[in-house]
Amino acid sequence: MKMQWALIAGLVFALLTGIFAVINVDSVQVNLLFNTVQIPLILLILGCTLIGGIIVGSYGIYRQYRLQRENKQLKLRVSELESSATSKSTLDSFKSMDSLDSNEPNSLLENDSIQSQRKGNPTGTL
């Protein structure tokens, strides 16, 4: 929707510039620093408008290129962070599995000592 409004505004501006240029058809003297020339004002107005449009369009293309490059770099960074988070969670799950495996004999010993105390063995040995 925003692009449609920009296109409509550009067309209105071009129409107004064209009407303004057609009204001013008198010849004017233009000083180019090294020479002075006589040209119709219509050509001067349309030429300046064209040069301004080229400058603004070039800046817009440069800005769009820069944003696309930044977007690509950010997507690569996100994928790197996601892969490192995935590998870290996998590593954490392996560590938690190792800690569970190492805790099993202790928990079995604790259960044995508790059961032996229930049987009336105060020392906790079998």
PDB file of C-alpha atoms in Angstrom:
ATOM      1  CA  MET A   1       0.000   0.000   0.000  1.00  0.00           C
ATOM      2  CA  LYS A   2       2.847   2.363   0.843  1.00  0.00           C
ATOM      3  CA  MET A   3       4.444   1.789  -2.563  1.00  0.00           C
ATOM      4  CA  GLN A   4       1.168   2.660  -4.313  1.00  0.00           C
ATOM      5  CA  TRP A   5       0.962   5.993  -2.492  1.00  0.00           C
ATOM      6  CA  ALA A   6       4.594   6.721  -3.340  1.00  0.00           C
ATOM      7  CA  LEU A   7       3.916   5.957  -7.008  1.00  0.00           C
ATOM      8  CA  ILE A   8       0.841   8.180  -7.043  1.00  0.00           C
ATOM      9  CA  ALA A   9       2.757  11.022  -5.340  1.00  0.00           C
ATOM     10  CA  GLY A  10       5.580  10.641  -7.876  1.00  0.00           C
ATOM     11  CA  LEU A  11       3.164  10.810 -10.785  1.00  0.00           C
ATOM     12  CA  VAL A  12       1.457  13.909  -9.356  1.00  0.00           C
ATOM     13  CA  PHE A  13       4.865  15.561  -8.872  1.00  0.00           C
ATOM     14  CA  ALA A  14       5.870  14.684 -12.459  1.00  0.00           C
ATOM     15  CA  LEU A  15       2.594  16.106 -13.783  1.00  0.00           C
ATOM     16  CA  LEU A  16       3.006  19.375 -11.849  1.00  0.00           C
ATOM     17  CA  THR A  17       6.632  19.681 -12.963  1.00  0.00           C
ATOM     18  CA  GLY A  18       5.624  19.089 -16.593  1.00  0.00           C
ATOM     19  CA  ILE A  19       2.897  21.728 -16.427  1.00  0.00           C
ATOM     20  CA  PHE A  20       5.289  24.193 -14.767  1.00  0.00           C
ATOM     21  CA  ALA A  21       7.933  23.511 -17.427  1.00  0.00           C
ATOM     22  CA  VAL A  22       5.513  23.949 -20.343  1.00  0.00           C
ATOM     23  CA  ILE A  23       4.360  27.310 -18.992  1.00  0.00           C
ATOM     24  CA  ASN A  24       7.969  28.580 -18.835  1.00  0.00           C
ATOM     25  CA  VAL A  25       9.245  28.272 -22.405  1.00  0.00           C
ATOM     26  CA  ASP A  26      11.284  31.484 -22.528  1.00  0.00           C
ATOM     27  CA  SER A  27      14.976  31.297 -23.219  1.00  0.00           C
ATOM     28  CA  VAL A  28      17.314  31.953 -20.274  1.00  0.00           C
ATOM     29  CA  GLN A  29      21.022  32.525 -19.900  1.00  0.00           C
ATOM     30  CA  VAL A  30      22.832  29.830 -17.832  1.00  0.00           C
ATOM     31  CA  ASN A  31      26.359  30.380 -16.525  1.00  0.00           C
ATOM     32  CA  LEU A  32      28.345  27.090 -16.491  1.00  0.00           C
ATOM     33  CA  LEU A  33      31.481  28.629 -14.854  1.00  0.00           C
ATOM     34  CA  PHE A  34      33.500  28.274 -18.052  1.00  0.00           C
ATOM     35  CA  ASN A  35      30.851  29.292 -20.556  1.00  0.00           C
ATOM     36  CA  THR A  36      27.462  31.009 -20.771  1.00  0.00           C
ATOM     37  CA  VAL A  37      24.679  29.412 -22.819  1.00  0.00           C
ATOM     38  CA  GLN A  38      21.147  30.348 -23.822  1.00  0.00           C
ATOM     39  CA  ILE A  39      18.670  27.450 -23.367  1.00  0.00           C
ATOM     40  CA  PRO A  40      14.886  27.263 -23.043  1.00  0.00           C
ATOM     41  CA  LEU A  41      13.698  27.235 -19.452  1.00  0.00           C
ATOM     42  CA  ILE A  42      11.609  24.125 -20.132  1.00  0.00           C
ATOM     43  CA  LEU A  43      14.797  22.128 -20.798  1.00  0.00           C
ATOM     44  CA  LEU A  44      16.464  23.512 -17.690  1.00  0.00           C
ATOM     45  CA  ILE A  45      13.507  22.583 -15.453  1.00  0.00           C
ATOM     46  CA  LEU A  46      13.125  19.093 -16.916  1.00  0.00           C
ATOM     47  CA  GLY A  47      16.897  18.494 -16.838  1.00  0.00           C
ATOM     48  CA  CYS A  48      17.204  19.513 -13.191  1.00  0.00           C
ATOM     49  CA  THR A  49      14.200  17.358 -12.281  1.00  0.00           C
ATOM     50  CA  LEU A  50      15.744  14.390 -14.104  1.00  0.00           C
ATOM     51  CA  ILE A  51      19.117  14.844 -12.388  1.00  0.00           C
ATOM     52  CA  GLY A  52      17.390  15.094  -8.993  1.00  0.00           C
ATOM     53  CA  GLY A  53      15.406  11.912  -9.706  1.00  0.00           C
ATOM     54  CA  ILE A  54      18.584  10.051 -10.665  1.00  0.00           C
ATOM     55  CA  ILE A  55      20.312  11.162  -7.454  1.00  0.00           C
ATOM     56  CA  VAL A  56      17.375  10.163  -5.230  1.00  0.00           C
ATOM     57  CA  GLY A  57      16.945   6.843  -7.069  1.00  0.00           C
ATOM     58  CA  SER A  58      20.653   6.036  -6.736  1.00  0.00           C
ATOM     59  CA  TYR A  59      20.541   6.706  -3.011  1.00  0.00           C
ATOM     60  CA  GLY A  60      17.449   4.488  -2.679  1.00  0.00           C
ATOM     61  CA  ILE A  61      19.149   1.635  -4.531  1.00  0.00           C
ATOM     62  CA  TYR A  62      22.274   1.987  -2.363  1.00  0.00           C
ATOM     63  CA  ARG A  63      20.198   1.983   0.829  1.00  0.00           C
ATOM     64  CA  GLN A  64      18.240  -1.079  -0.282  1.00  0.00           C
ATOM     65  CA  TYR A  65      21.474  -2.937  -1.123  1.00  0.00           C
ATOM     66  CA  ARG A  66      22.931  -2.068   2.284  1.00  0.00           C
ATOM     67  CA  LEU A  67      19.782  -3.260   4.095  1.00  0.00           C
ATOM     68  CA  GLN A  68      19.740  -6.530   2.146  1.00  0.00           C
ATOM     69  CA  ARG A  69      23.395  -7.152   3.015  1.00  0.00           C
ATOM     70  CA  GLU A  70      22.729  -6.431   6.697  1.00  0.00           C
ATOM     71  CA  ASN A  71      19.658  -8.696   6.618  1.00  0.00           C
ATOM     72  CA  LYS A  72      21.729 -11.533   5.146  1.00  0.00           C
ATOM     73  CA  GLN A  73      24.418 -11.096   7.837  1.00  0.00           C
ATOM     74  CA  LEU A  74      21.788 -11.118  10.601  1.00  0.00           C
ATOM     75  CA  LYS A  75      20.190 -14.284   9.203  1.00  0.00           C
ATOM     76  CA  LEU A  76      23.598 -15.986   9.219  1.00  0.00           C
ATOM     77  CA  ARG A  77      24.147 -14.856  12.811  1.00  0.00           C
ATOM     78  CA  VAL A  78      20.729 -16.214  13.867  1.00  0.00           C
ATOM     79  CA  SER A  79      21.450 -19.582  12.254  1.00  0.00           C
ATOM     80  CA  GLU A  80      24.847 -19.699  14.022  1.00  0.00           C
ATOM     81  CA  LEU A  81      23.210 -18.940  17.372  1.00  0.00           C
ATOM     82  CA  GLU A  82      20.491 -21.526  16.794  1.00  0.00           C
ATOM     83  CA  SER A  83      23.031 -24.210  15.885  1.00  0.00           C
ATOM     84  CA  SER A  84      25.186 -23.377  18.906  1.00  0.00           C
ATOM     85  CA  ALA A  85      22.106 -23.436  21.163  1.00  0.00           C
ATOM     86  CA  THR A  86      21.103 -26.803  19.721  1.00  0.00           C
ATOM     87  CA  SER A  87      24.572 -28.241  20.198  1.00  0.00           C
ATOM     88  CA  LYS A  88      24.732 -26.790  23.715  1.00  0.00           C
ATOM     89  CA  SER A  89      21.384 -28.321  24.661  1.00  0.00           C
ATOM     90  CA  THR A  90      22.551 -31.661  23.242  1.00  0.00           C
ATOM     91  CA  LEU A  91      25.756 -31.374  25.248  1.00  0.00           C
ATOM     92  CA  ASP A  92      23.775 -30.470  28.387  1.00  0.00           C
ATOM     93  CA  SER A  93      21.507 -33.481  27.893  1.00  0.00           C
ATOM     94  CA  PHE A  94      24.555 -35.722  27.575  1.00  0.00           C
ATOM     95  CA  LYS A  95      25.996 -34.207  30.759  1.00  0.00           C
ATOM     96  CA  SER A  96      22.723 -34.734  32.609  1.00  0.00           C
ATOM     97  CA  MET A  97      22.635 -38.353  31.418  1.00  0.00           C
ATOM     98  CA  ASP A  98      26.191 -38.843  32.668  1.00  0.00           C
ATOM     99  CA  SER A  99      25.288 -37.315  36.026  1.00  0.00           C
ATOM    100  CA  LEU A 100      22.263 -39.626  36.288  1.00  0.00           C
ATOM    101  CA  ASP A 101      24.440 -42.633  35.505  1.00  0.00           C
ATOM    102  CA  SER A 102      27.005 -41.610  38.118  1.00  0.00           C
ATOM    103  CA  ASN A 103      24.296 -41.004  40.749  1.00  0.00           C
ATOM    104  CA  GLU A 104      22.637 -44.404  40.308  1.00  0.00           C
ATOM    105  CA  PRO A 105      25.123 -46.438  42.409  1.00  0.00           C
ATOM    106  CA  ASN A 106      24.949 -43.876  45.210  1.00  0.00           C
ATOM    107  CA  SER A 107      21.177 -43.928  45.196  1.00  0.00           C
ATOM    108  CA  LEU A 108      21.209 -47.726  45.254  1.00  0.00           C
ATOM    109  CA  LEU A 109      23.583 -47.695  48.217  1.00  0.00           C
ATOM    110  CA  GLU A 110      21.357 -45.206  50.019  1.00  0.00           C
ATOM    111  CA  ASN A 111      18.314 -47.372  49.376  1.00  0.00           C
ATOM    112  CA  ASP A 112      20.170 -50.442  50.674  1.00  0.00           C
ATOM    113  CA  SER A 113      21.253 -48.632  53.823  1.00  0.00           C
ATOM    114  CA  ILE A 114      17.726 -47.374  54.438  1.00  0.00           C
ATOM    115  CA  GLN A 115      16.308 -50.854  53.983  1.00  0.00           C
ATOM    116  CA  SER A 116      18.935 -52.379  56.279  1.00  0.00           C
ATOM    117  CA  GLN A 117      18.122 -49.791  58.966  1.00  0.00           C
ATOM    118  CA  ARG A 118      14.461 -50.766  58.734  1.00  0.00           C
ATOM    119  CA  LYS A 119      15.421 -54.369  59.311  1.00  0.00           C
ATOM    120  CA  GLY A 120      17.093 -53.380  62.529  1.00  0.00           C
ATOM    121  CA  ASN A 121      20.702 -53.104  61.423  1.00  0.00           C
ATOM    122  CA  PRO A 122      21.813 -49.736  62.910  1.00  0.00           C
ATOM    123  CA  THR A 123      25.187 -49.622  61.155  1.00  0.00           C
ATOM    124  CA  GLY A 124      23.746 -49.693  57.685  1.00  0.00           C
ATOM    125  CA  THR A 125      25.880 -52.639  56.572  1.00  0.00           C
ATOM    126  CA  LEU A 126      24.533 -55.967  55.385  1.00  0.00           C
TER     127      LEU A 126
END
